[in-house]
Short mmCIF file of C-alpha atoms in Angstrom, two decimals:
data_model
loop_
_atom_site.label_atom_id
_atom_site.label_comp_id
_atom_site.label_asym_id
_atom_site.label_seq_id
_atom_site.Cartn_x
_atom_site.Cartn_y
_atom_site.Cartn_z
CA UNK A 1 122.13 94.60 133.83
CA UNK A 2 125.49 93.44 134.61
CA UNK A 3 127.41 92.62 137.75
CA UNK A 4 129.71 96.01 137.05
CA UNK A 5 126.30 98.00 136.68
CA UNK A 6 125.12 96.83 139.96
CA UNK A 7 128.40 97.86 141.69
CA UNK A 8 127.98 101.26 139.69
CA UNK A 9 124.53 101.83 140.62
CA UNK A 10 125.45 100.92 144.68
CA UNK A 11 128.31 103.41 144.51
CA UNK A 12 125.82 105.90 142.70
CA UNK A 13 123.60 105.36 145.92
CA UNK A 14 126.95 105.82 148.28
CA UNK A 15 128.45 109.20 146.27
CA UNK A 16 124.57 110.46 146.39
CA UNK A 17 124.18 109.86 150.34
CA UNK A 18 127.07 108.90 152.42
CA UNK A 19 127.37 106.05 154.66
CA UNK A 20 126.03 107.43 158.44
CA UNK A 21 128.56 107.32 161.32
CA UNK A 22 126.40 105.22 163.52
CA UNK A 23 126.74 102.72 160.89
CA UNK A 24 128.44 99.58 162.88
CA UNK A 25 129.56 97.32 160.43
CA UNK A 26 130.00 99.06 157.04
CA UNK A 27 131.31 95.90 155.13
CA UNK A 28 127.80 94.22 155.74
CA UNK A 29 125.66 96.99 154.82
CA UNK A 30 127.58 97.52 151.49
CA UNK A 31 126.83 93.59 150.77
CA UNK A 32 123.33 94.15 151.63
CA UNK A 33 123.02 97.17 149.06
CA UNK A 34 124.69 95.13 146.42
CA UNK A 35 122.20 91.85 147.07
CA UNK A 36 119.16 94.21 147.04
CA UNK A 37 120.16 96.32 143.52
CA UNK A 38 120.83 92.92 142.02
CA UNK A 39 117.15 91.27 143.74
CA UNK A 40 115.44 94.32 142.26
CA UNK A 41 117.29 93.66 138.75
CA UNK A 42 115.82 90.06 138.95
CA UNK A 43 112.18 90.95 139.91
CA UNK A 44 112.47 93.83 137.14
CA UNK A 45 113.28 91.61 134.63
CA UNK A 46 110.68 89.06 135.60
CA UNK A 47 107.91 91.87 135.89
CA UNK A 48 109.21 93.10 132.11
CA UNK A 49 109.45 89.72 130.61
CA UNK A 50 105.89 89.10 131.75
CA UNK A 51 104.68 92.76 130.23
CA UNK A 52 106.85 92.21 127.03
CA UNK A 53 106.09 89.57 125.47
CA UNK A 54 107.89 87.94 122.41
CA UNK A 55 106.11 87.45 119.46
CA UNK A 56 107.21 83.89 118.72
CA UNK A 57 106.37 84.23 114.85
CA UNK A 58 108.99 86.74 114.17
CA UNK A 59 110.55 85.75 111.23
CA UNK A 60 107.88 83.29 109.98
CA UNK A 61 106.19 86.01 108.22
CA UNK A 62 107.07 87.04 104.37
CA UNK A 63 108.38 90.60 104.46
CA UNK A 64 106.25 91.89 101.22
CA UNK A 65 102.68 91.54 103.36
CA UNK A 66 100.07 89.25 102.20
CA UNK A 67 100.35 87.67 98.69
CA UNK A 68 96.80 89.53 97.69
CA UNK A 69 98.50 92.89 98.57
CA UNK A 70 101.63 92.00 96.62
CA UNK A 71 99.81 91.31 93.93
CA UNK A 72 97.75 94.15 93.94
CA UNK A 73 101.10 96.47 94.18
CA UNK A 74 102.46 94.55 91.42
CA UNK A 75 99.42 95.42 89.31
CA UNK A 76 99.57 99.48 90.07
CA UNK A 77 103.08 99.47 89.49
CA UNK A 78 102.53 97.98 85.74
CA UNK A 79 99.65 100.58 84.91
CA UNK A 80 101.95 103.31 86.42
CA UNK A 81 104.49 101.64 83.70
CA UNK A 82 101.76 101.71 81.05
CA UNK A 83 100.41 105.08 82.01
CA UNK A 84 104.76 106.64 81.69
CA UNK A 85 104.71 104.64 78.61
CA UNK A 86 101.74 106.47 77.09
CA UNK A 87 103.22 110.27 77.65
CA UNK A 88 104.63 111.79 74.97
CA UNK A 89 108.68 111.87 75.22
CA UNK A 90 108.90 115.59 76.72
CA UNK A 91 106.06 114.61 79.77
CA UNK A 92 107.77 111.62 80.33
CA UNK A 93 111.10 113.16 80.98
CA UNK A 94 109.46 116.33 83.51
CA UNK A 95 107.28 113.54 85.38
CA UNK A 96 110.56 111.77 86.11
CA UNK A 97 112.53 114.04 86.63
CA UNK A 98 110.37 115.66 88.85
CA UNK A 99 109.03 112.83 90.76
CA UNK A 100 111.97 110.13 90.64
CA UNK A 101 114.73 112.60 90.50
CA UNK A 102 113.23 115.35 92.48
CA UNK A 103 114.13 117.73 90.33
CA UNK A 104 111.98 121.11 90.99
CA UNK A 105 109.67 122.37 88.79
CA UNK A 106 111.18 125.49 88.12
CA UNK A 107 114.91 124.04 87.30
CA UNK A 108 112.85 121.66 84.74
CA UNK A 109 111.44 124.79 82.69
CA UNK A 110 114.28 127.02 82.79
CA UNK A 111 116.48 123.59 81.18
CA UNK A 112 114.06 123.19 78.66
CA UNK A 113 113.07 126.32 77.89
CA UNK A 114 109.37 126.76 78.47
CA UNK A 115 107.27 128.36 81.60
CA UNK A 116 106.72 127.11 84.65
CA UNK A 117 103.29 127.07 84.74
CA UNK A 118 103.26 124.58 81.35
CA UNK A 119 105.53 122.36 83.05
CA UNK A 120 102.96 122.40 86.34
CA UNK A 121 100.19 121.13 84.02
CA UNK A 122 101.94 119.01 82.23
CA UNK A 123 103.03 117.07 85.55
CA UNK A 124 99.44 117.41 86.90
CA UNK A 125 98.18 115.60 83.61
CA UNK A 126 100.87 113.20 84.05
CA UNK A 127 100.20 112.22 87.77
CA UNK A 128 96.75 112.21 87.35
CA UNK A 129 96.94 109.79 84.65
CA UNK A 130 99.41 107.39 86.51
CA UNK A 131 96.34 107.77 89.39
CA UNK A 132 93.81 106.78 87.04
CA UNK A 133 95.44 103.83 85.71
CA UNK A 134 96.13 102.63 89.26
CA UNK A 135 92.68 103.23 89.95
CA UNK A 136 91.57 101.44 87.01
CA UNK A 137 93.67 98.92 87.38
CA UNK A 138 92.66 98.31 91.26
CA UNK A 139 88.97 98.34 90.52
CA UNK A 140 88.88 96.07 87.46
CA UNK A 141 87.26 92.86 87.74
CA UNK A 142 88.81 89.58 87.34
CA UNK A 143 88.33 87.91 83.94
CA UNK A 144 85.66 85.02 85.36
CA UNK A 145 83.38 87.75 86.59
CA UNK A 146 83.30 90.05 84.22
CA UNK A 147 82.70 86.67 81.75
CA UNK A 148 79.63 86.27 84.41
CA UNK A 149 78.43 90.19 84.07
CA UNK A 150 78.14 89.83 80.53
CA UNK A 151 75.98 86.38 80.85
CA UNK A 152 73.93 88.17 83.07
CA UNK A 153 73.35 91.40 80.58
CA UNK A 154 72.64 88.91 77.93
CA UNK A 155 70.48 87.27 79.64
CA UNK A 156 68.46 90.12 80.93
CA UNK A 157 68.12 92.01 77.70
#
């Protein structure tokens, strides 16, 4: 809060309720309205400081998350790749269309000549497949222990 905003709030305060006639020395009270507005802007600010606290590591911290979750994006976003990769041409172009583009279903079928309801499936197939590879891809294990699973089956057989 400014110095103008105090004076605005004071005459706020004056427009709202008028100064009394048996007030004796107007000039004084208007000076004591002003110092009180601007003491209650300093203990408001104190009191807020004190509630809001800064974080002081603002800033210090990488904007992508943890490098484990990066990672781990990274991954599902190359099986997605793989998974596009793997439709056939015609899939391929309704799933991204549809989900890139946002193209509607129905707009896909009626440019390419087929139903609606083979273009659903088709996208269904196509999503669920980009889901499984993510899945597969976020549950596989890391070369060292599956190395270590297959000691162990040998080993137990």
């Amino acid at each position: 809060m400014t110095a103008e905003d105090v004076v605005q709030d004071v005459l706020l305060q004056l427009v709202s309720s008028p100064l009394k006639s048996d007030v004796i020395a107007p000039a004084h009270y208007l000076l004591r309205l002003v110092k009180n507005q601007a003491m209650d802007h300093v203990r408001r600010t104190k009191r807020e400081q004190g509630i809001f606290v800064e974080d002081k590591a603002v800033g210090c911290s990488s904007g992508y998350g943890n490098p484990e979750e990066c990672m781990r994006q990274c991954q599902a976003y190359s099986a997605i790749q793989k998974a596009i990769g793997a439709m056939s041409p015609r899939t391929r172009m309704f799933y991204e269309r549809h989900y890139f583009d946002e193209v509607p279903q129905k707009v896909i079928a009626r440019e390419a000549g087929v139903s609606p309801a083979l273009v659903c499936g088709l996208l269904r197939e196509a999503h669920t497949s980009c889901l499984d590879a993510v899945g597969a891809e976020d549950h596989q294990l890391p070369a060292c222990a599956r190395a270590a699973a297959k000691r162990n089956e040998e080993k137990y057989q």
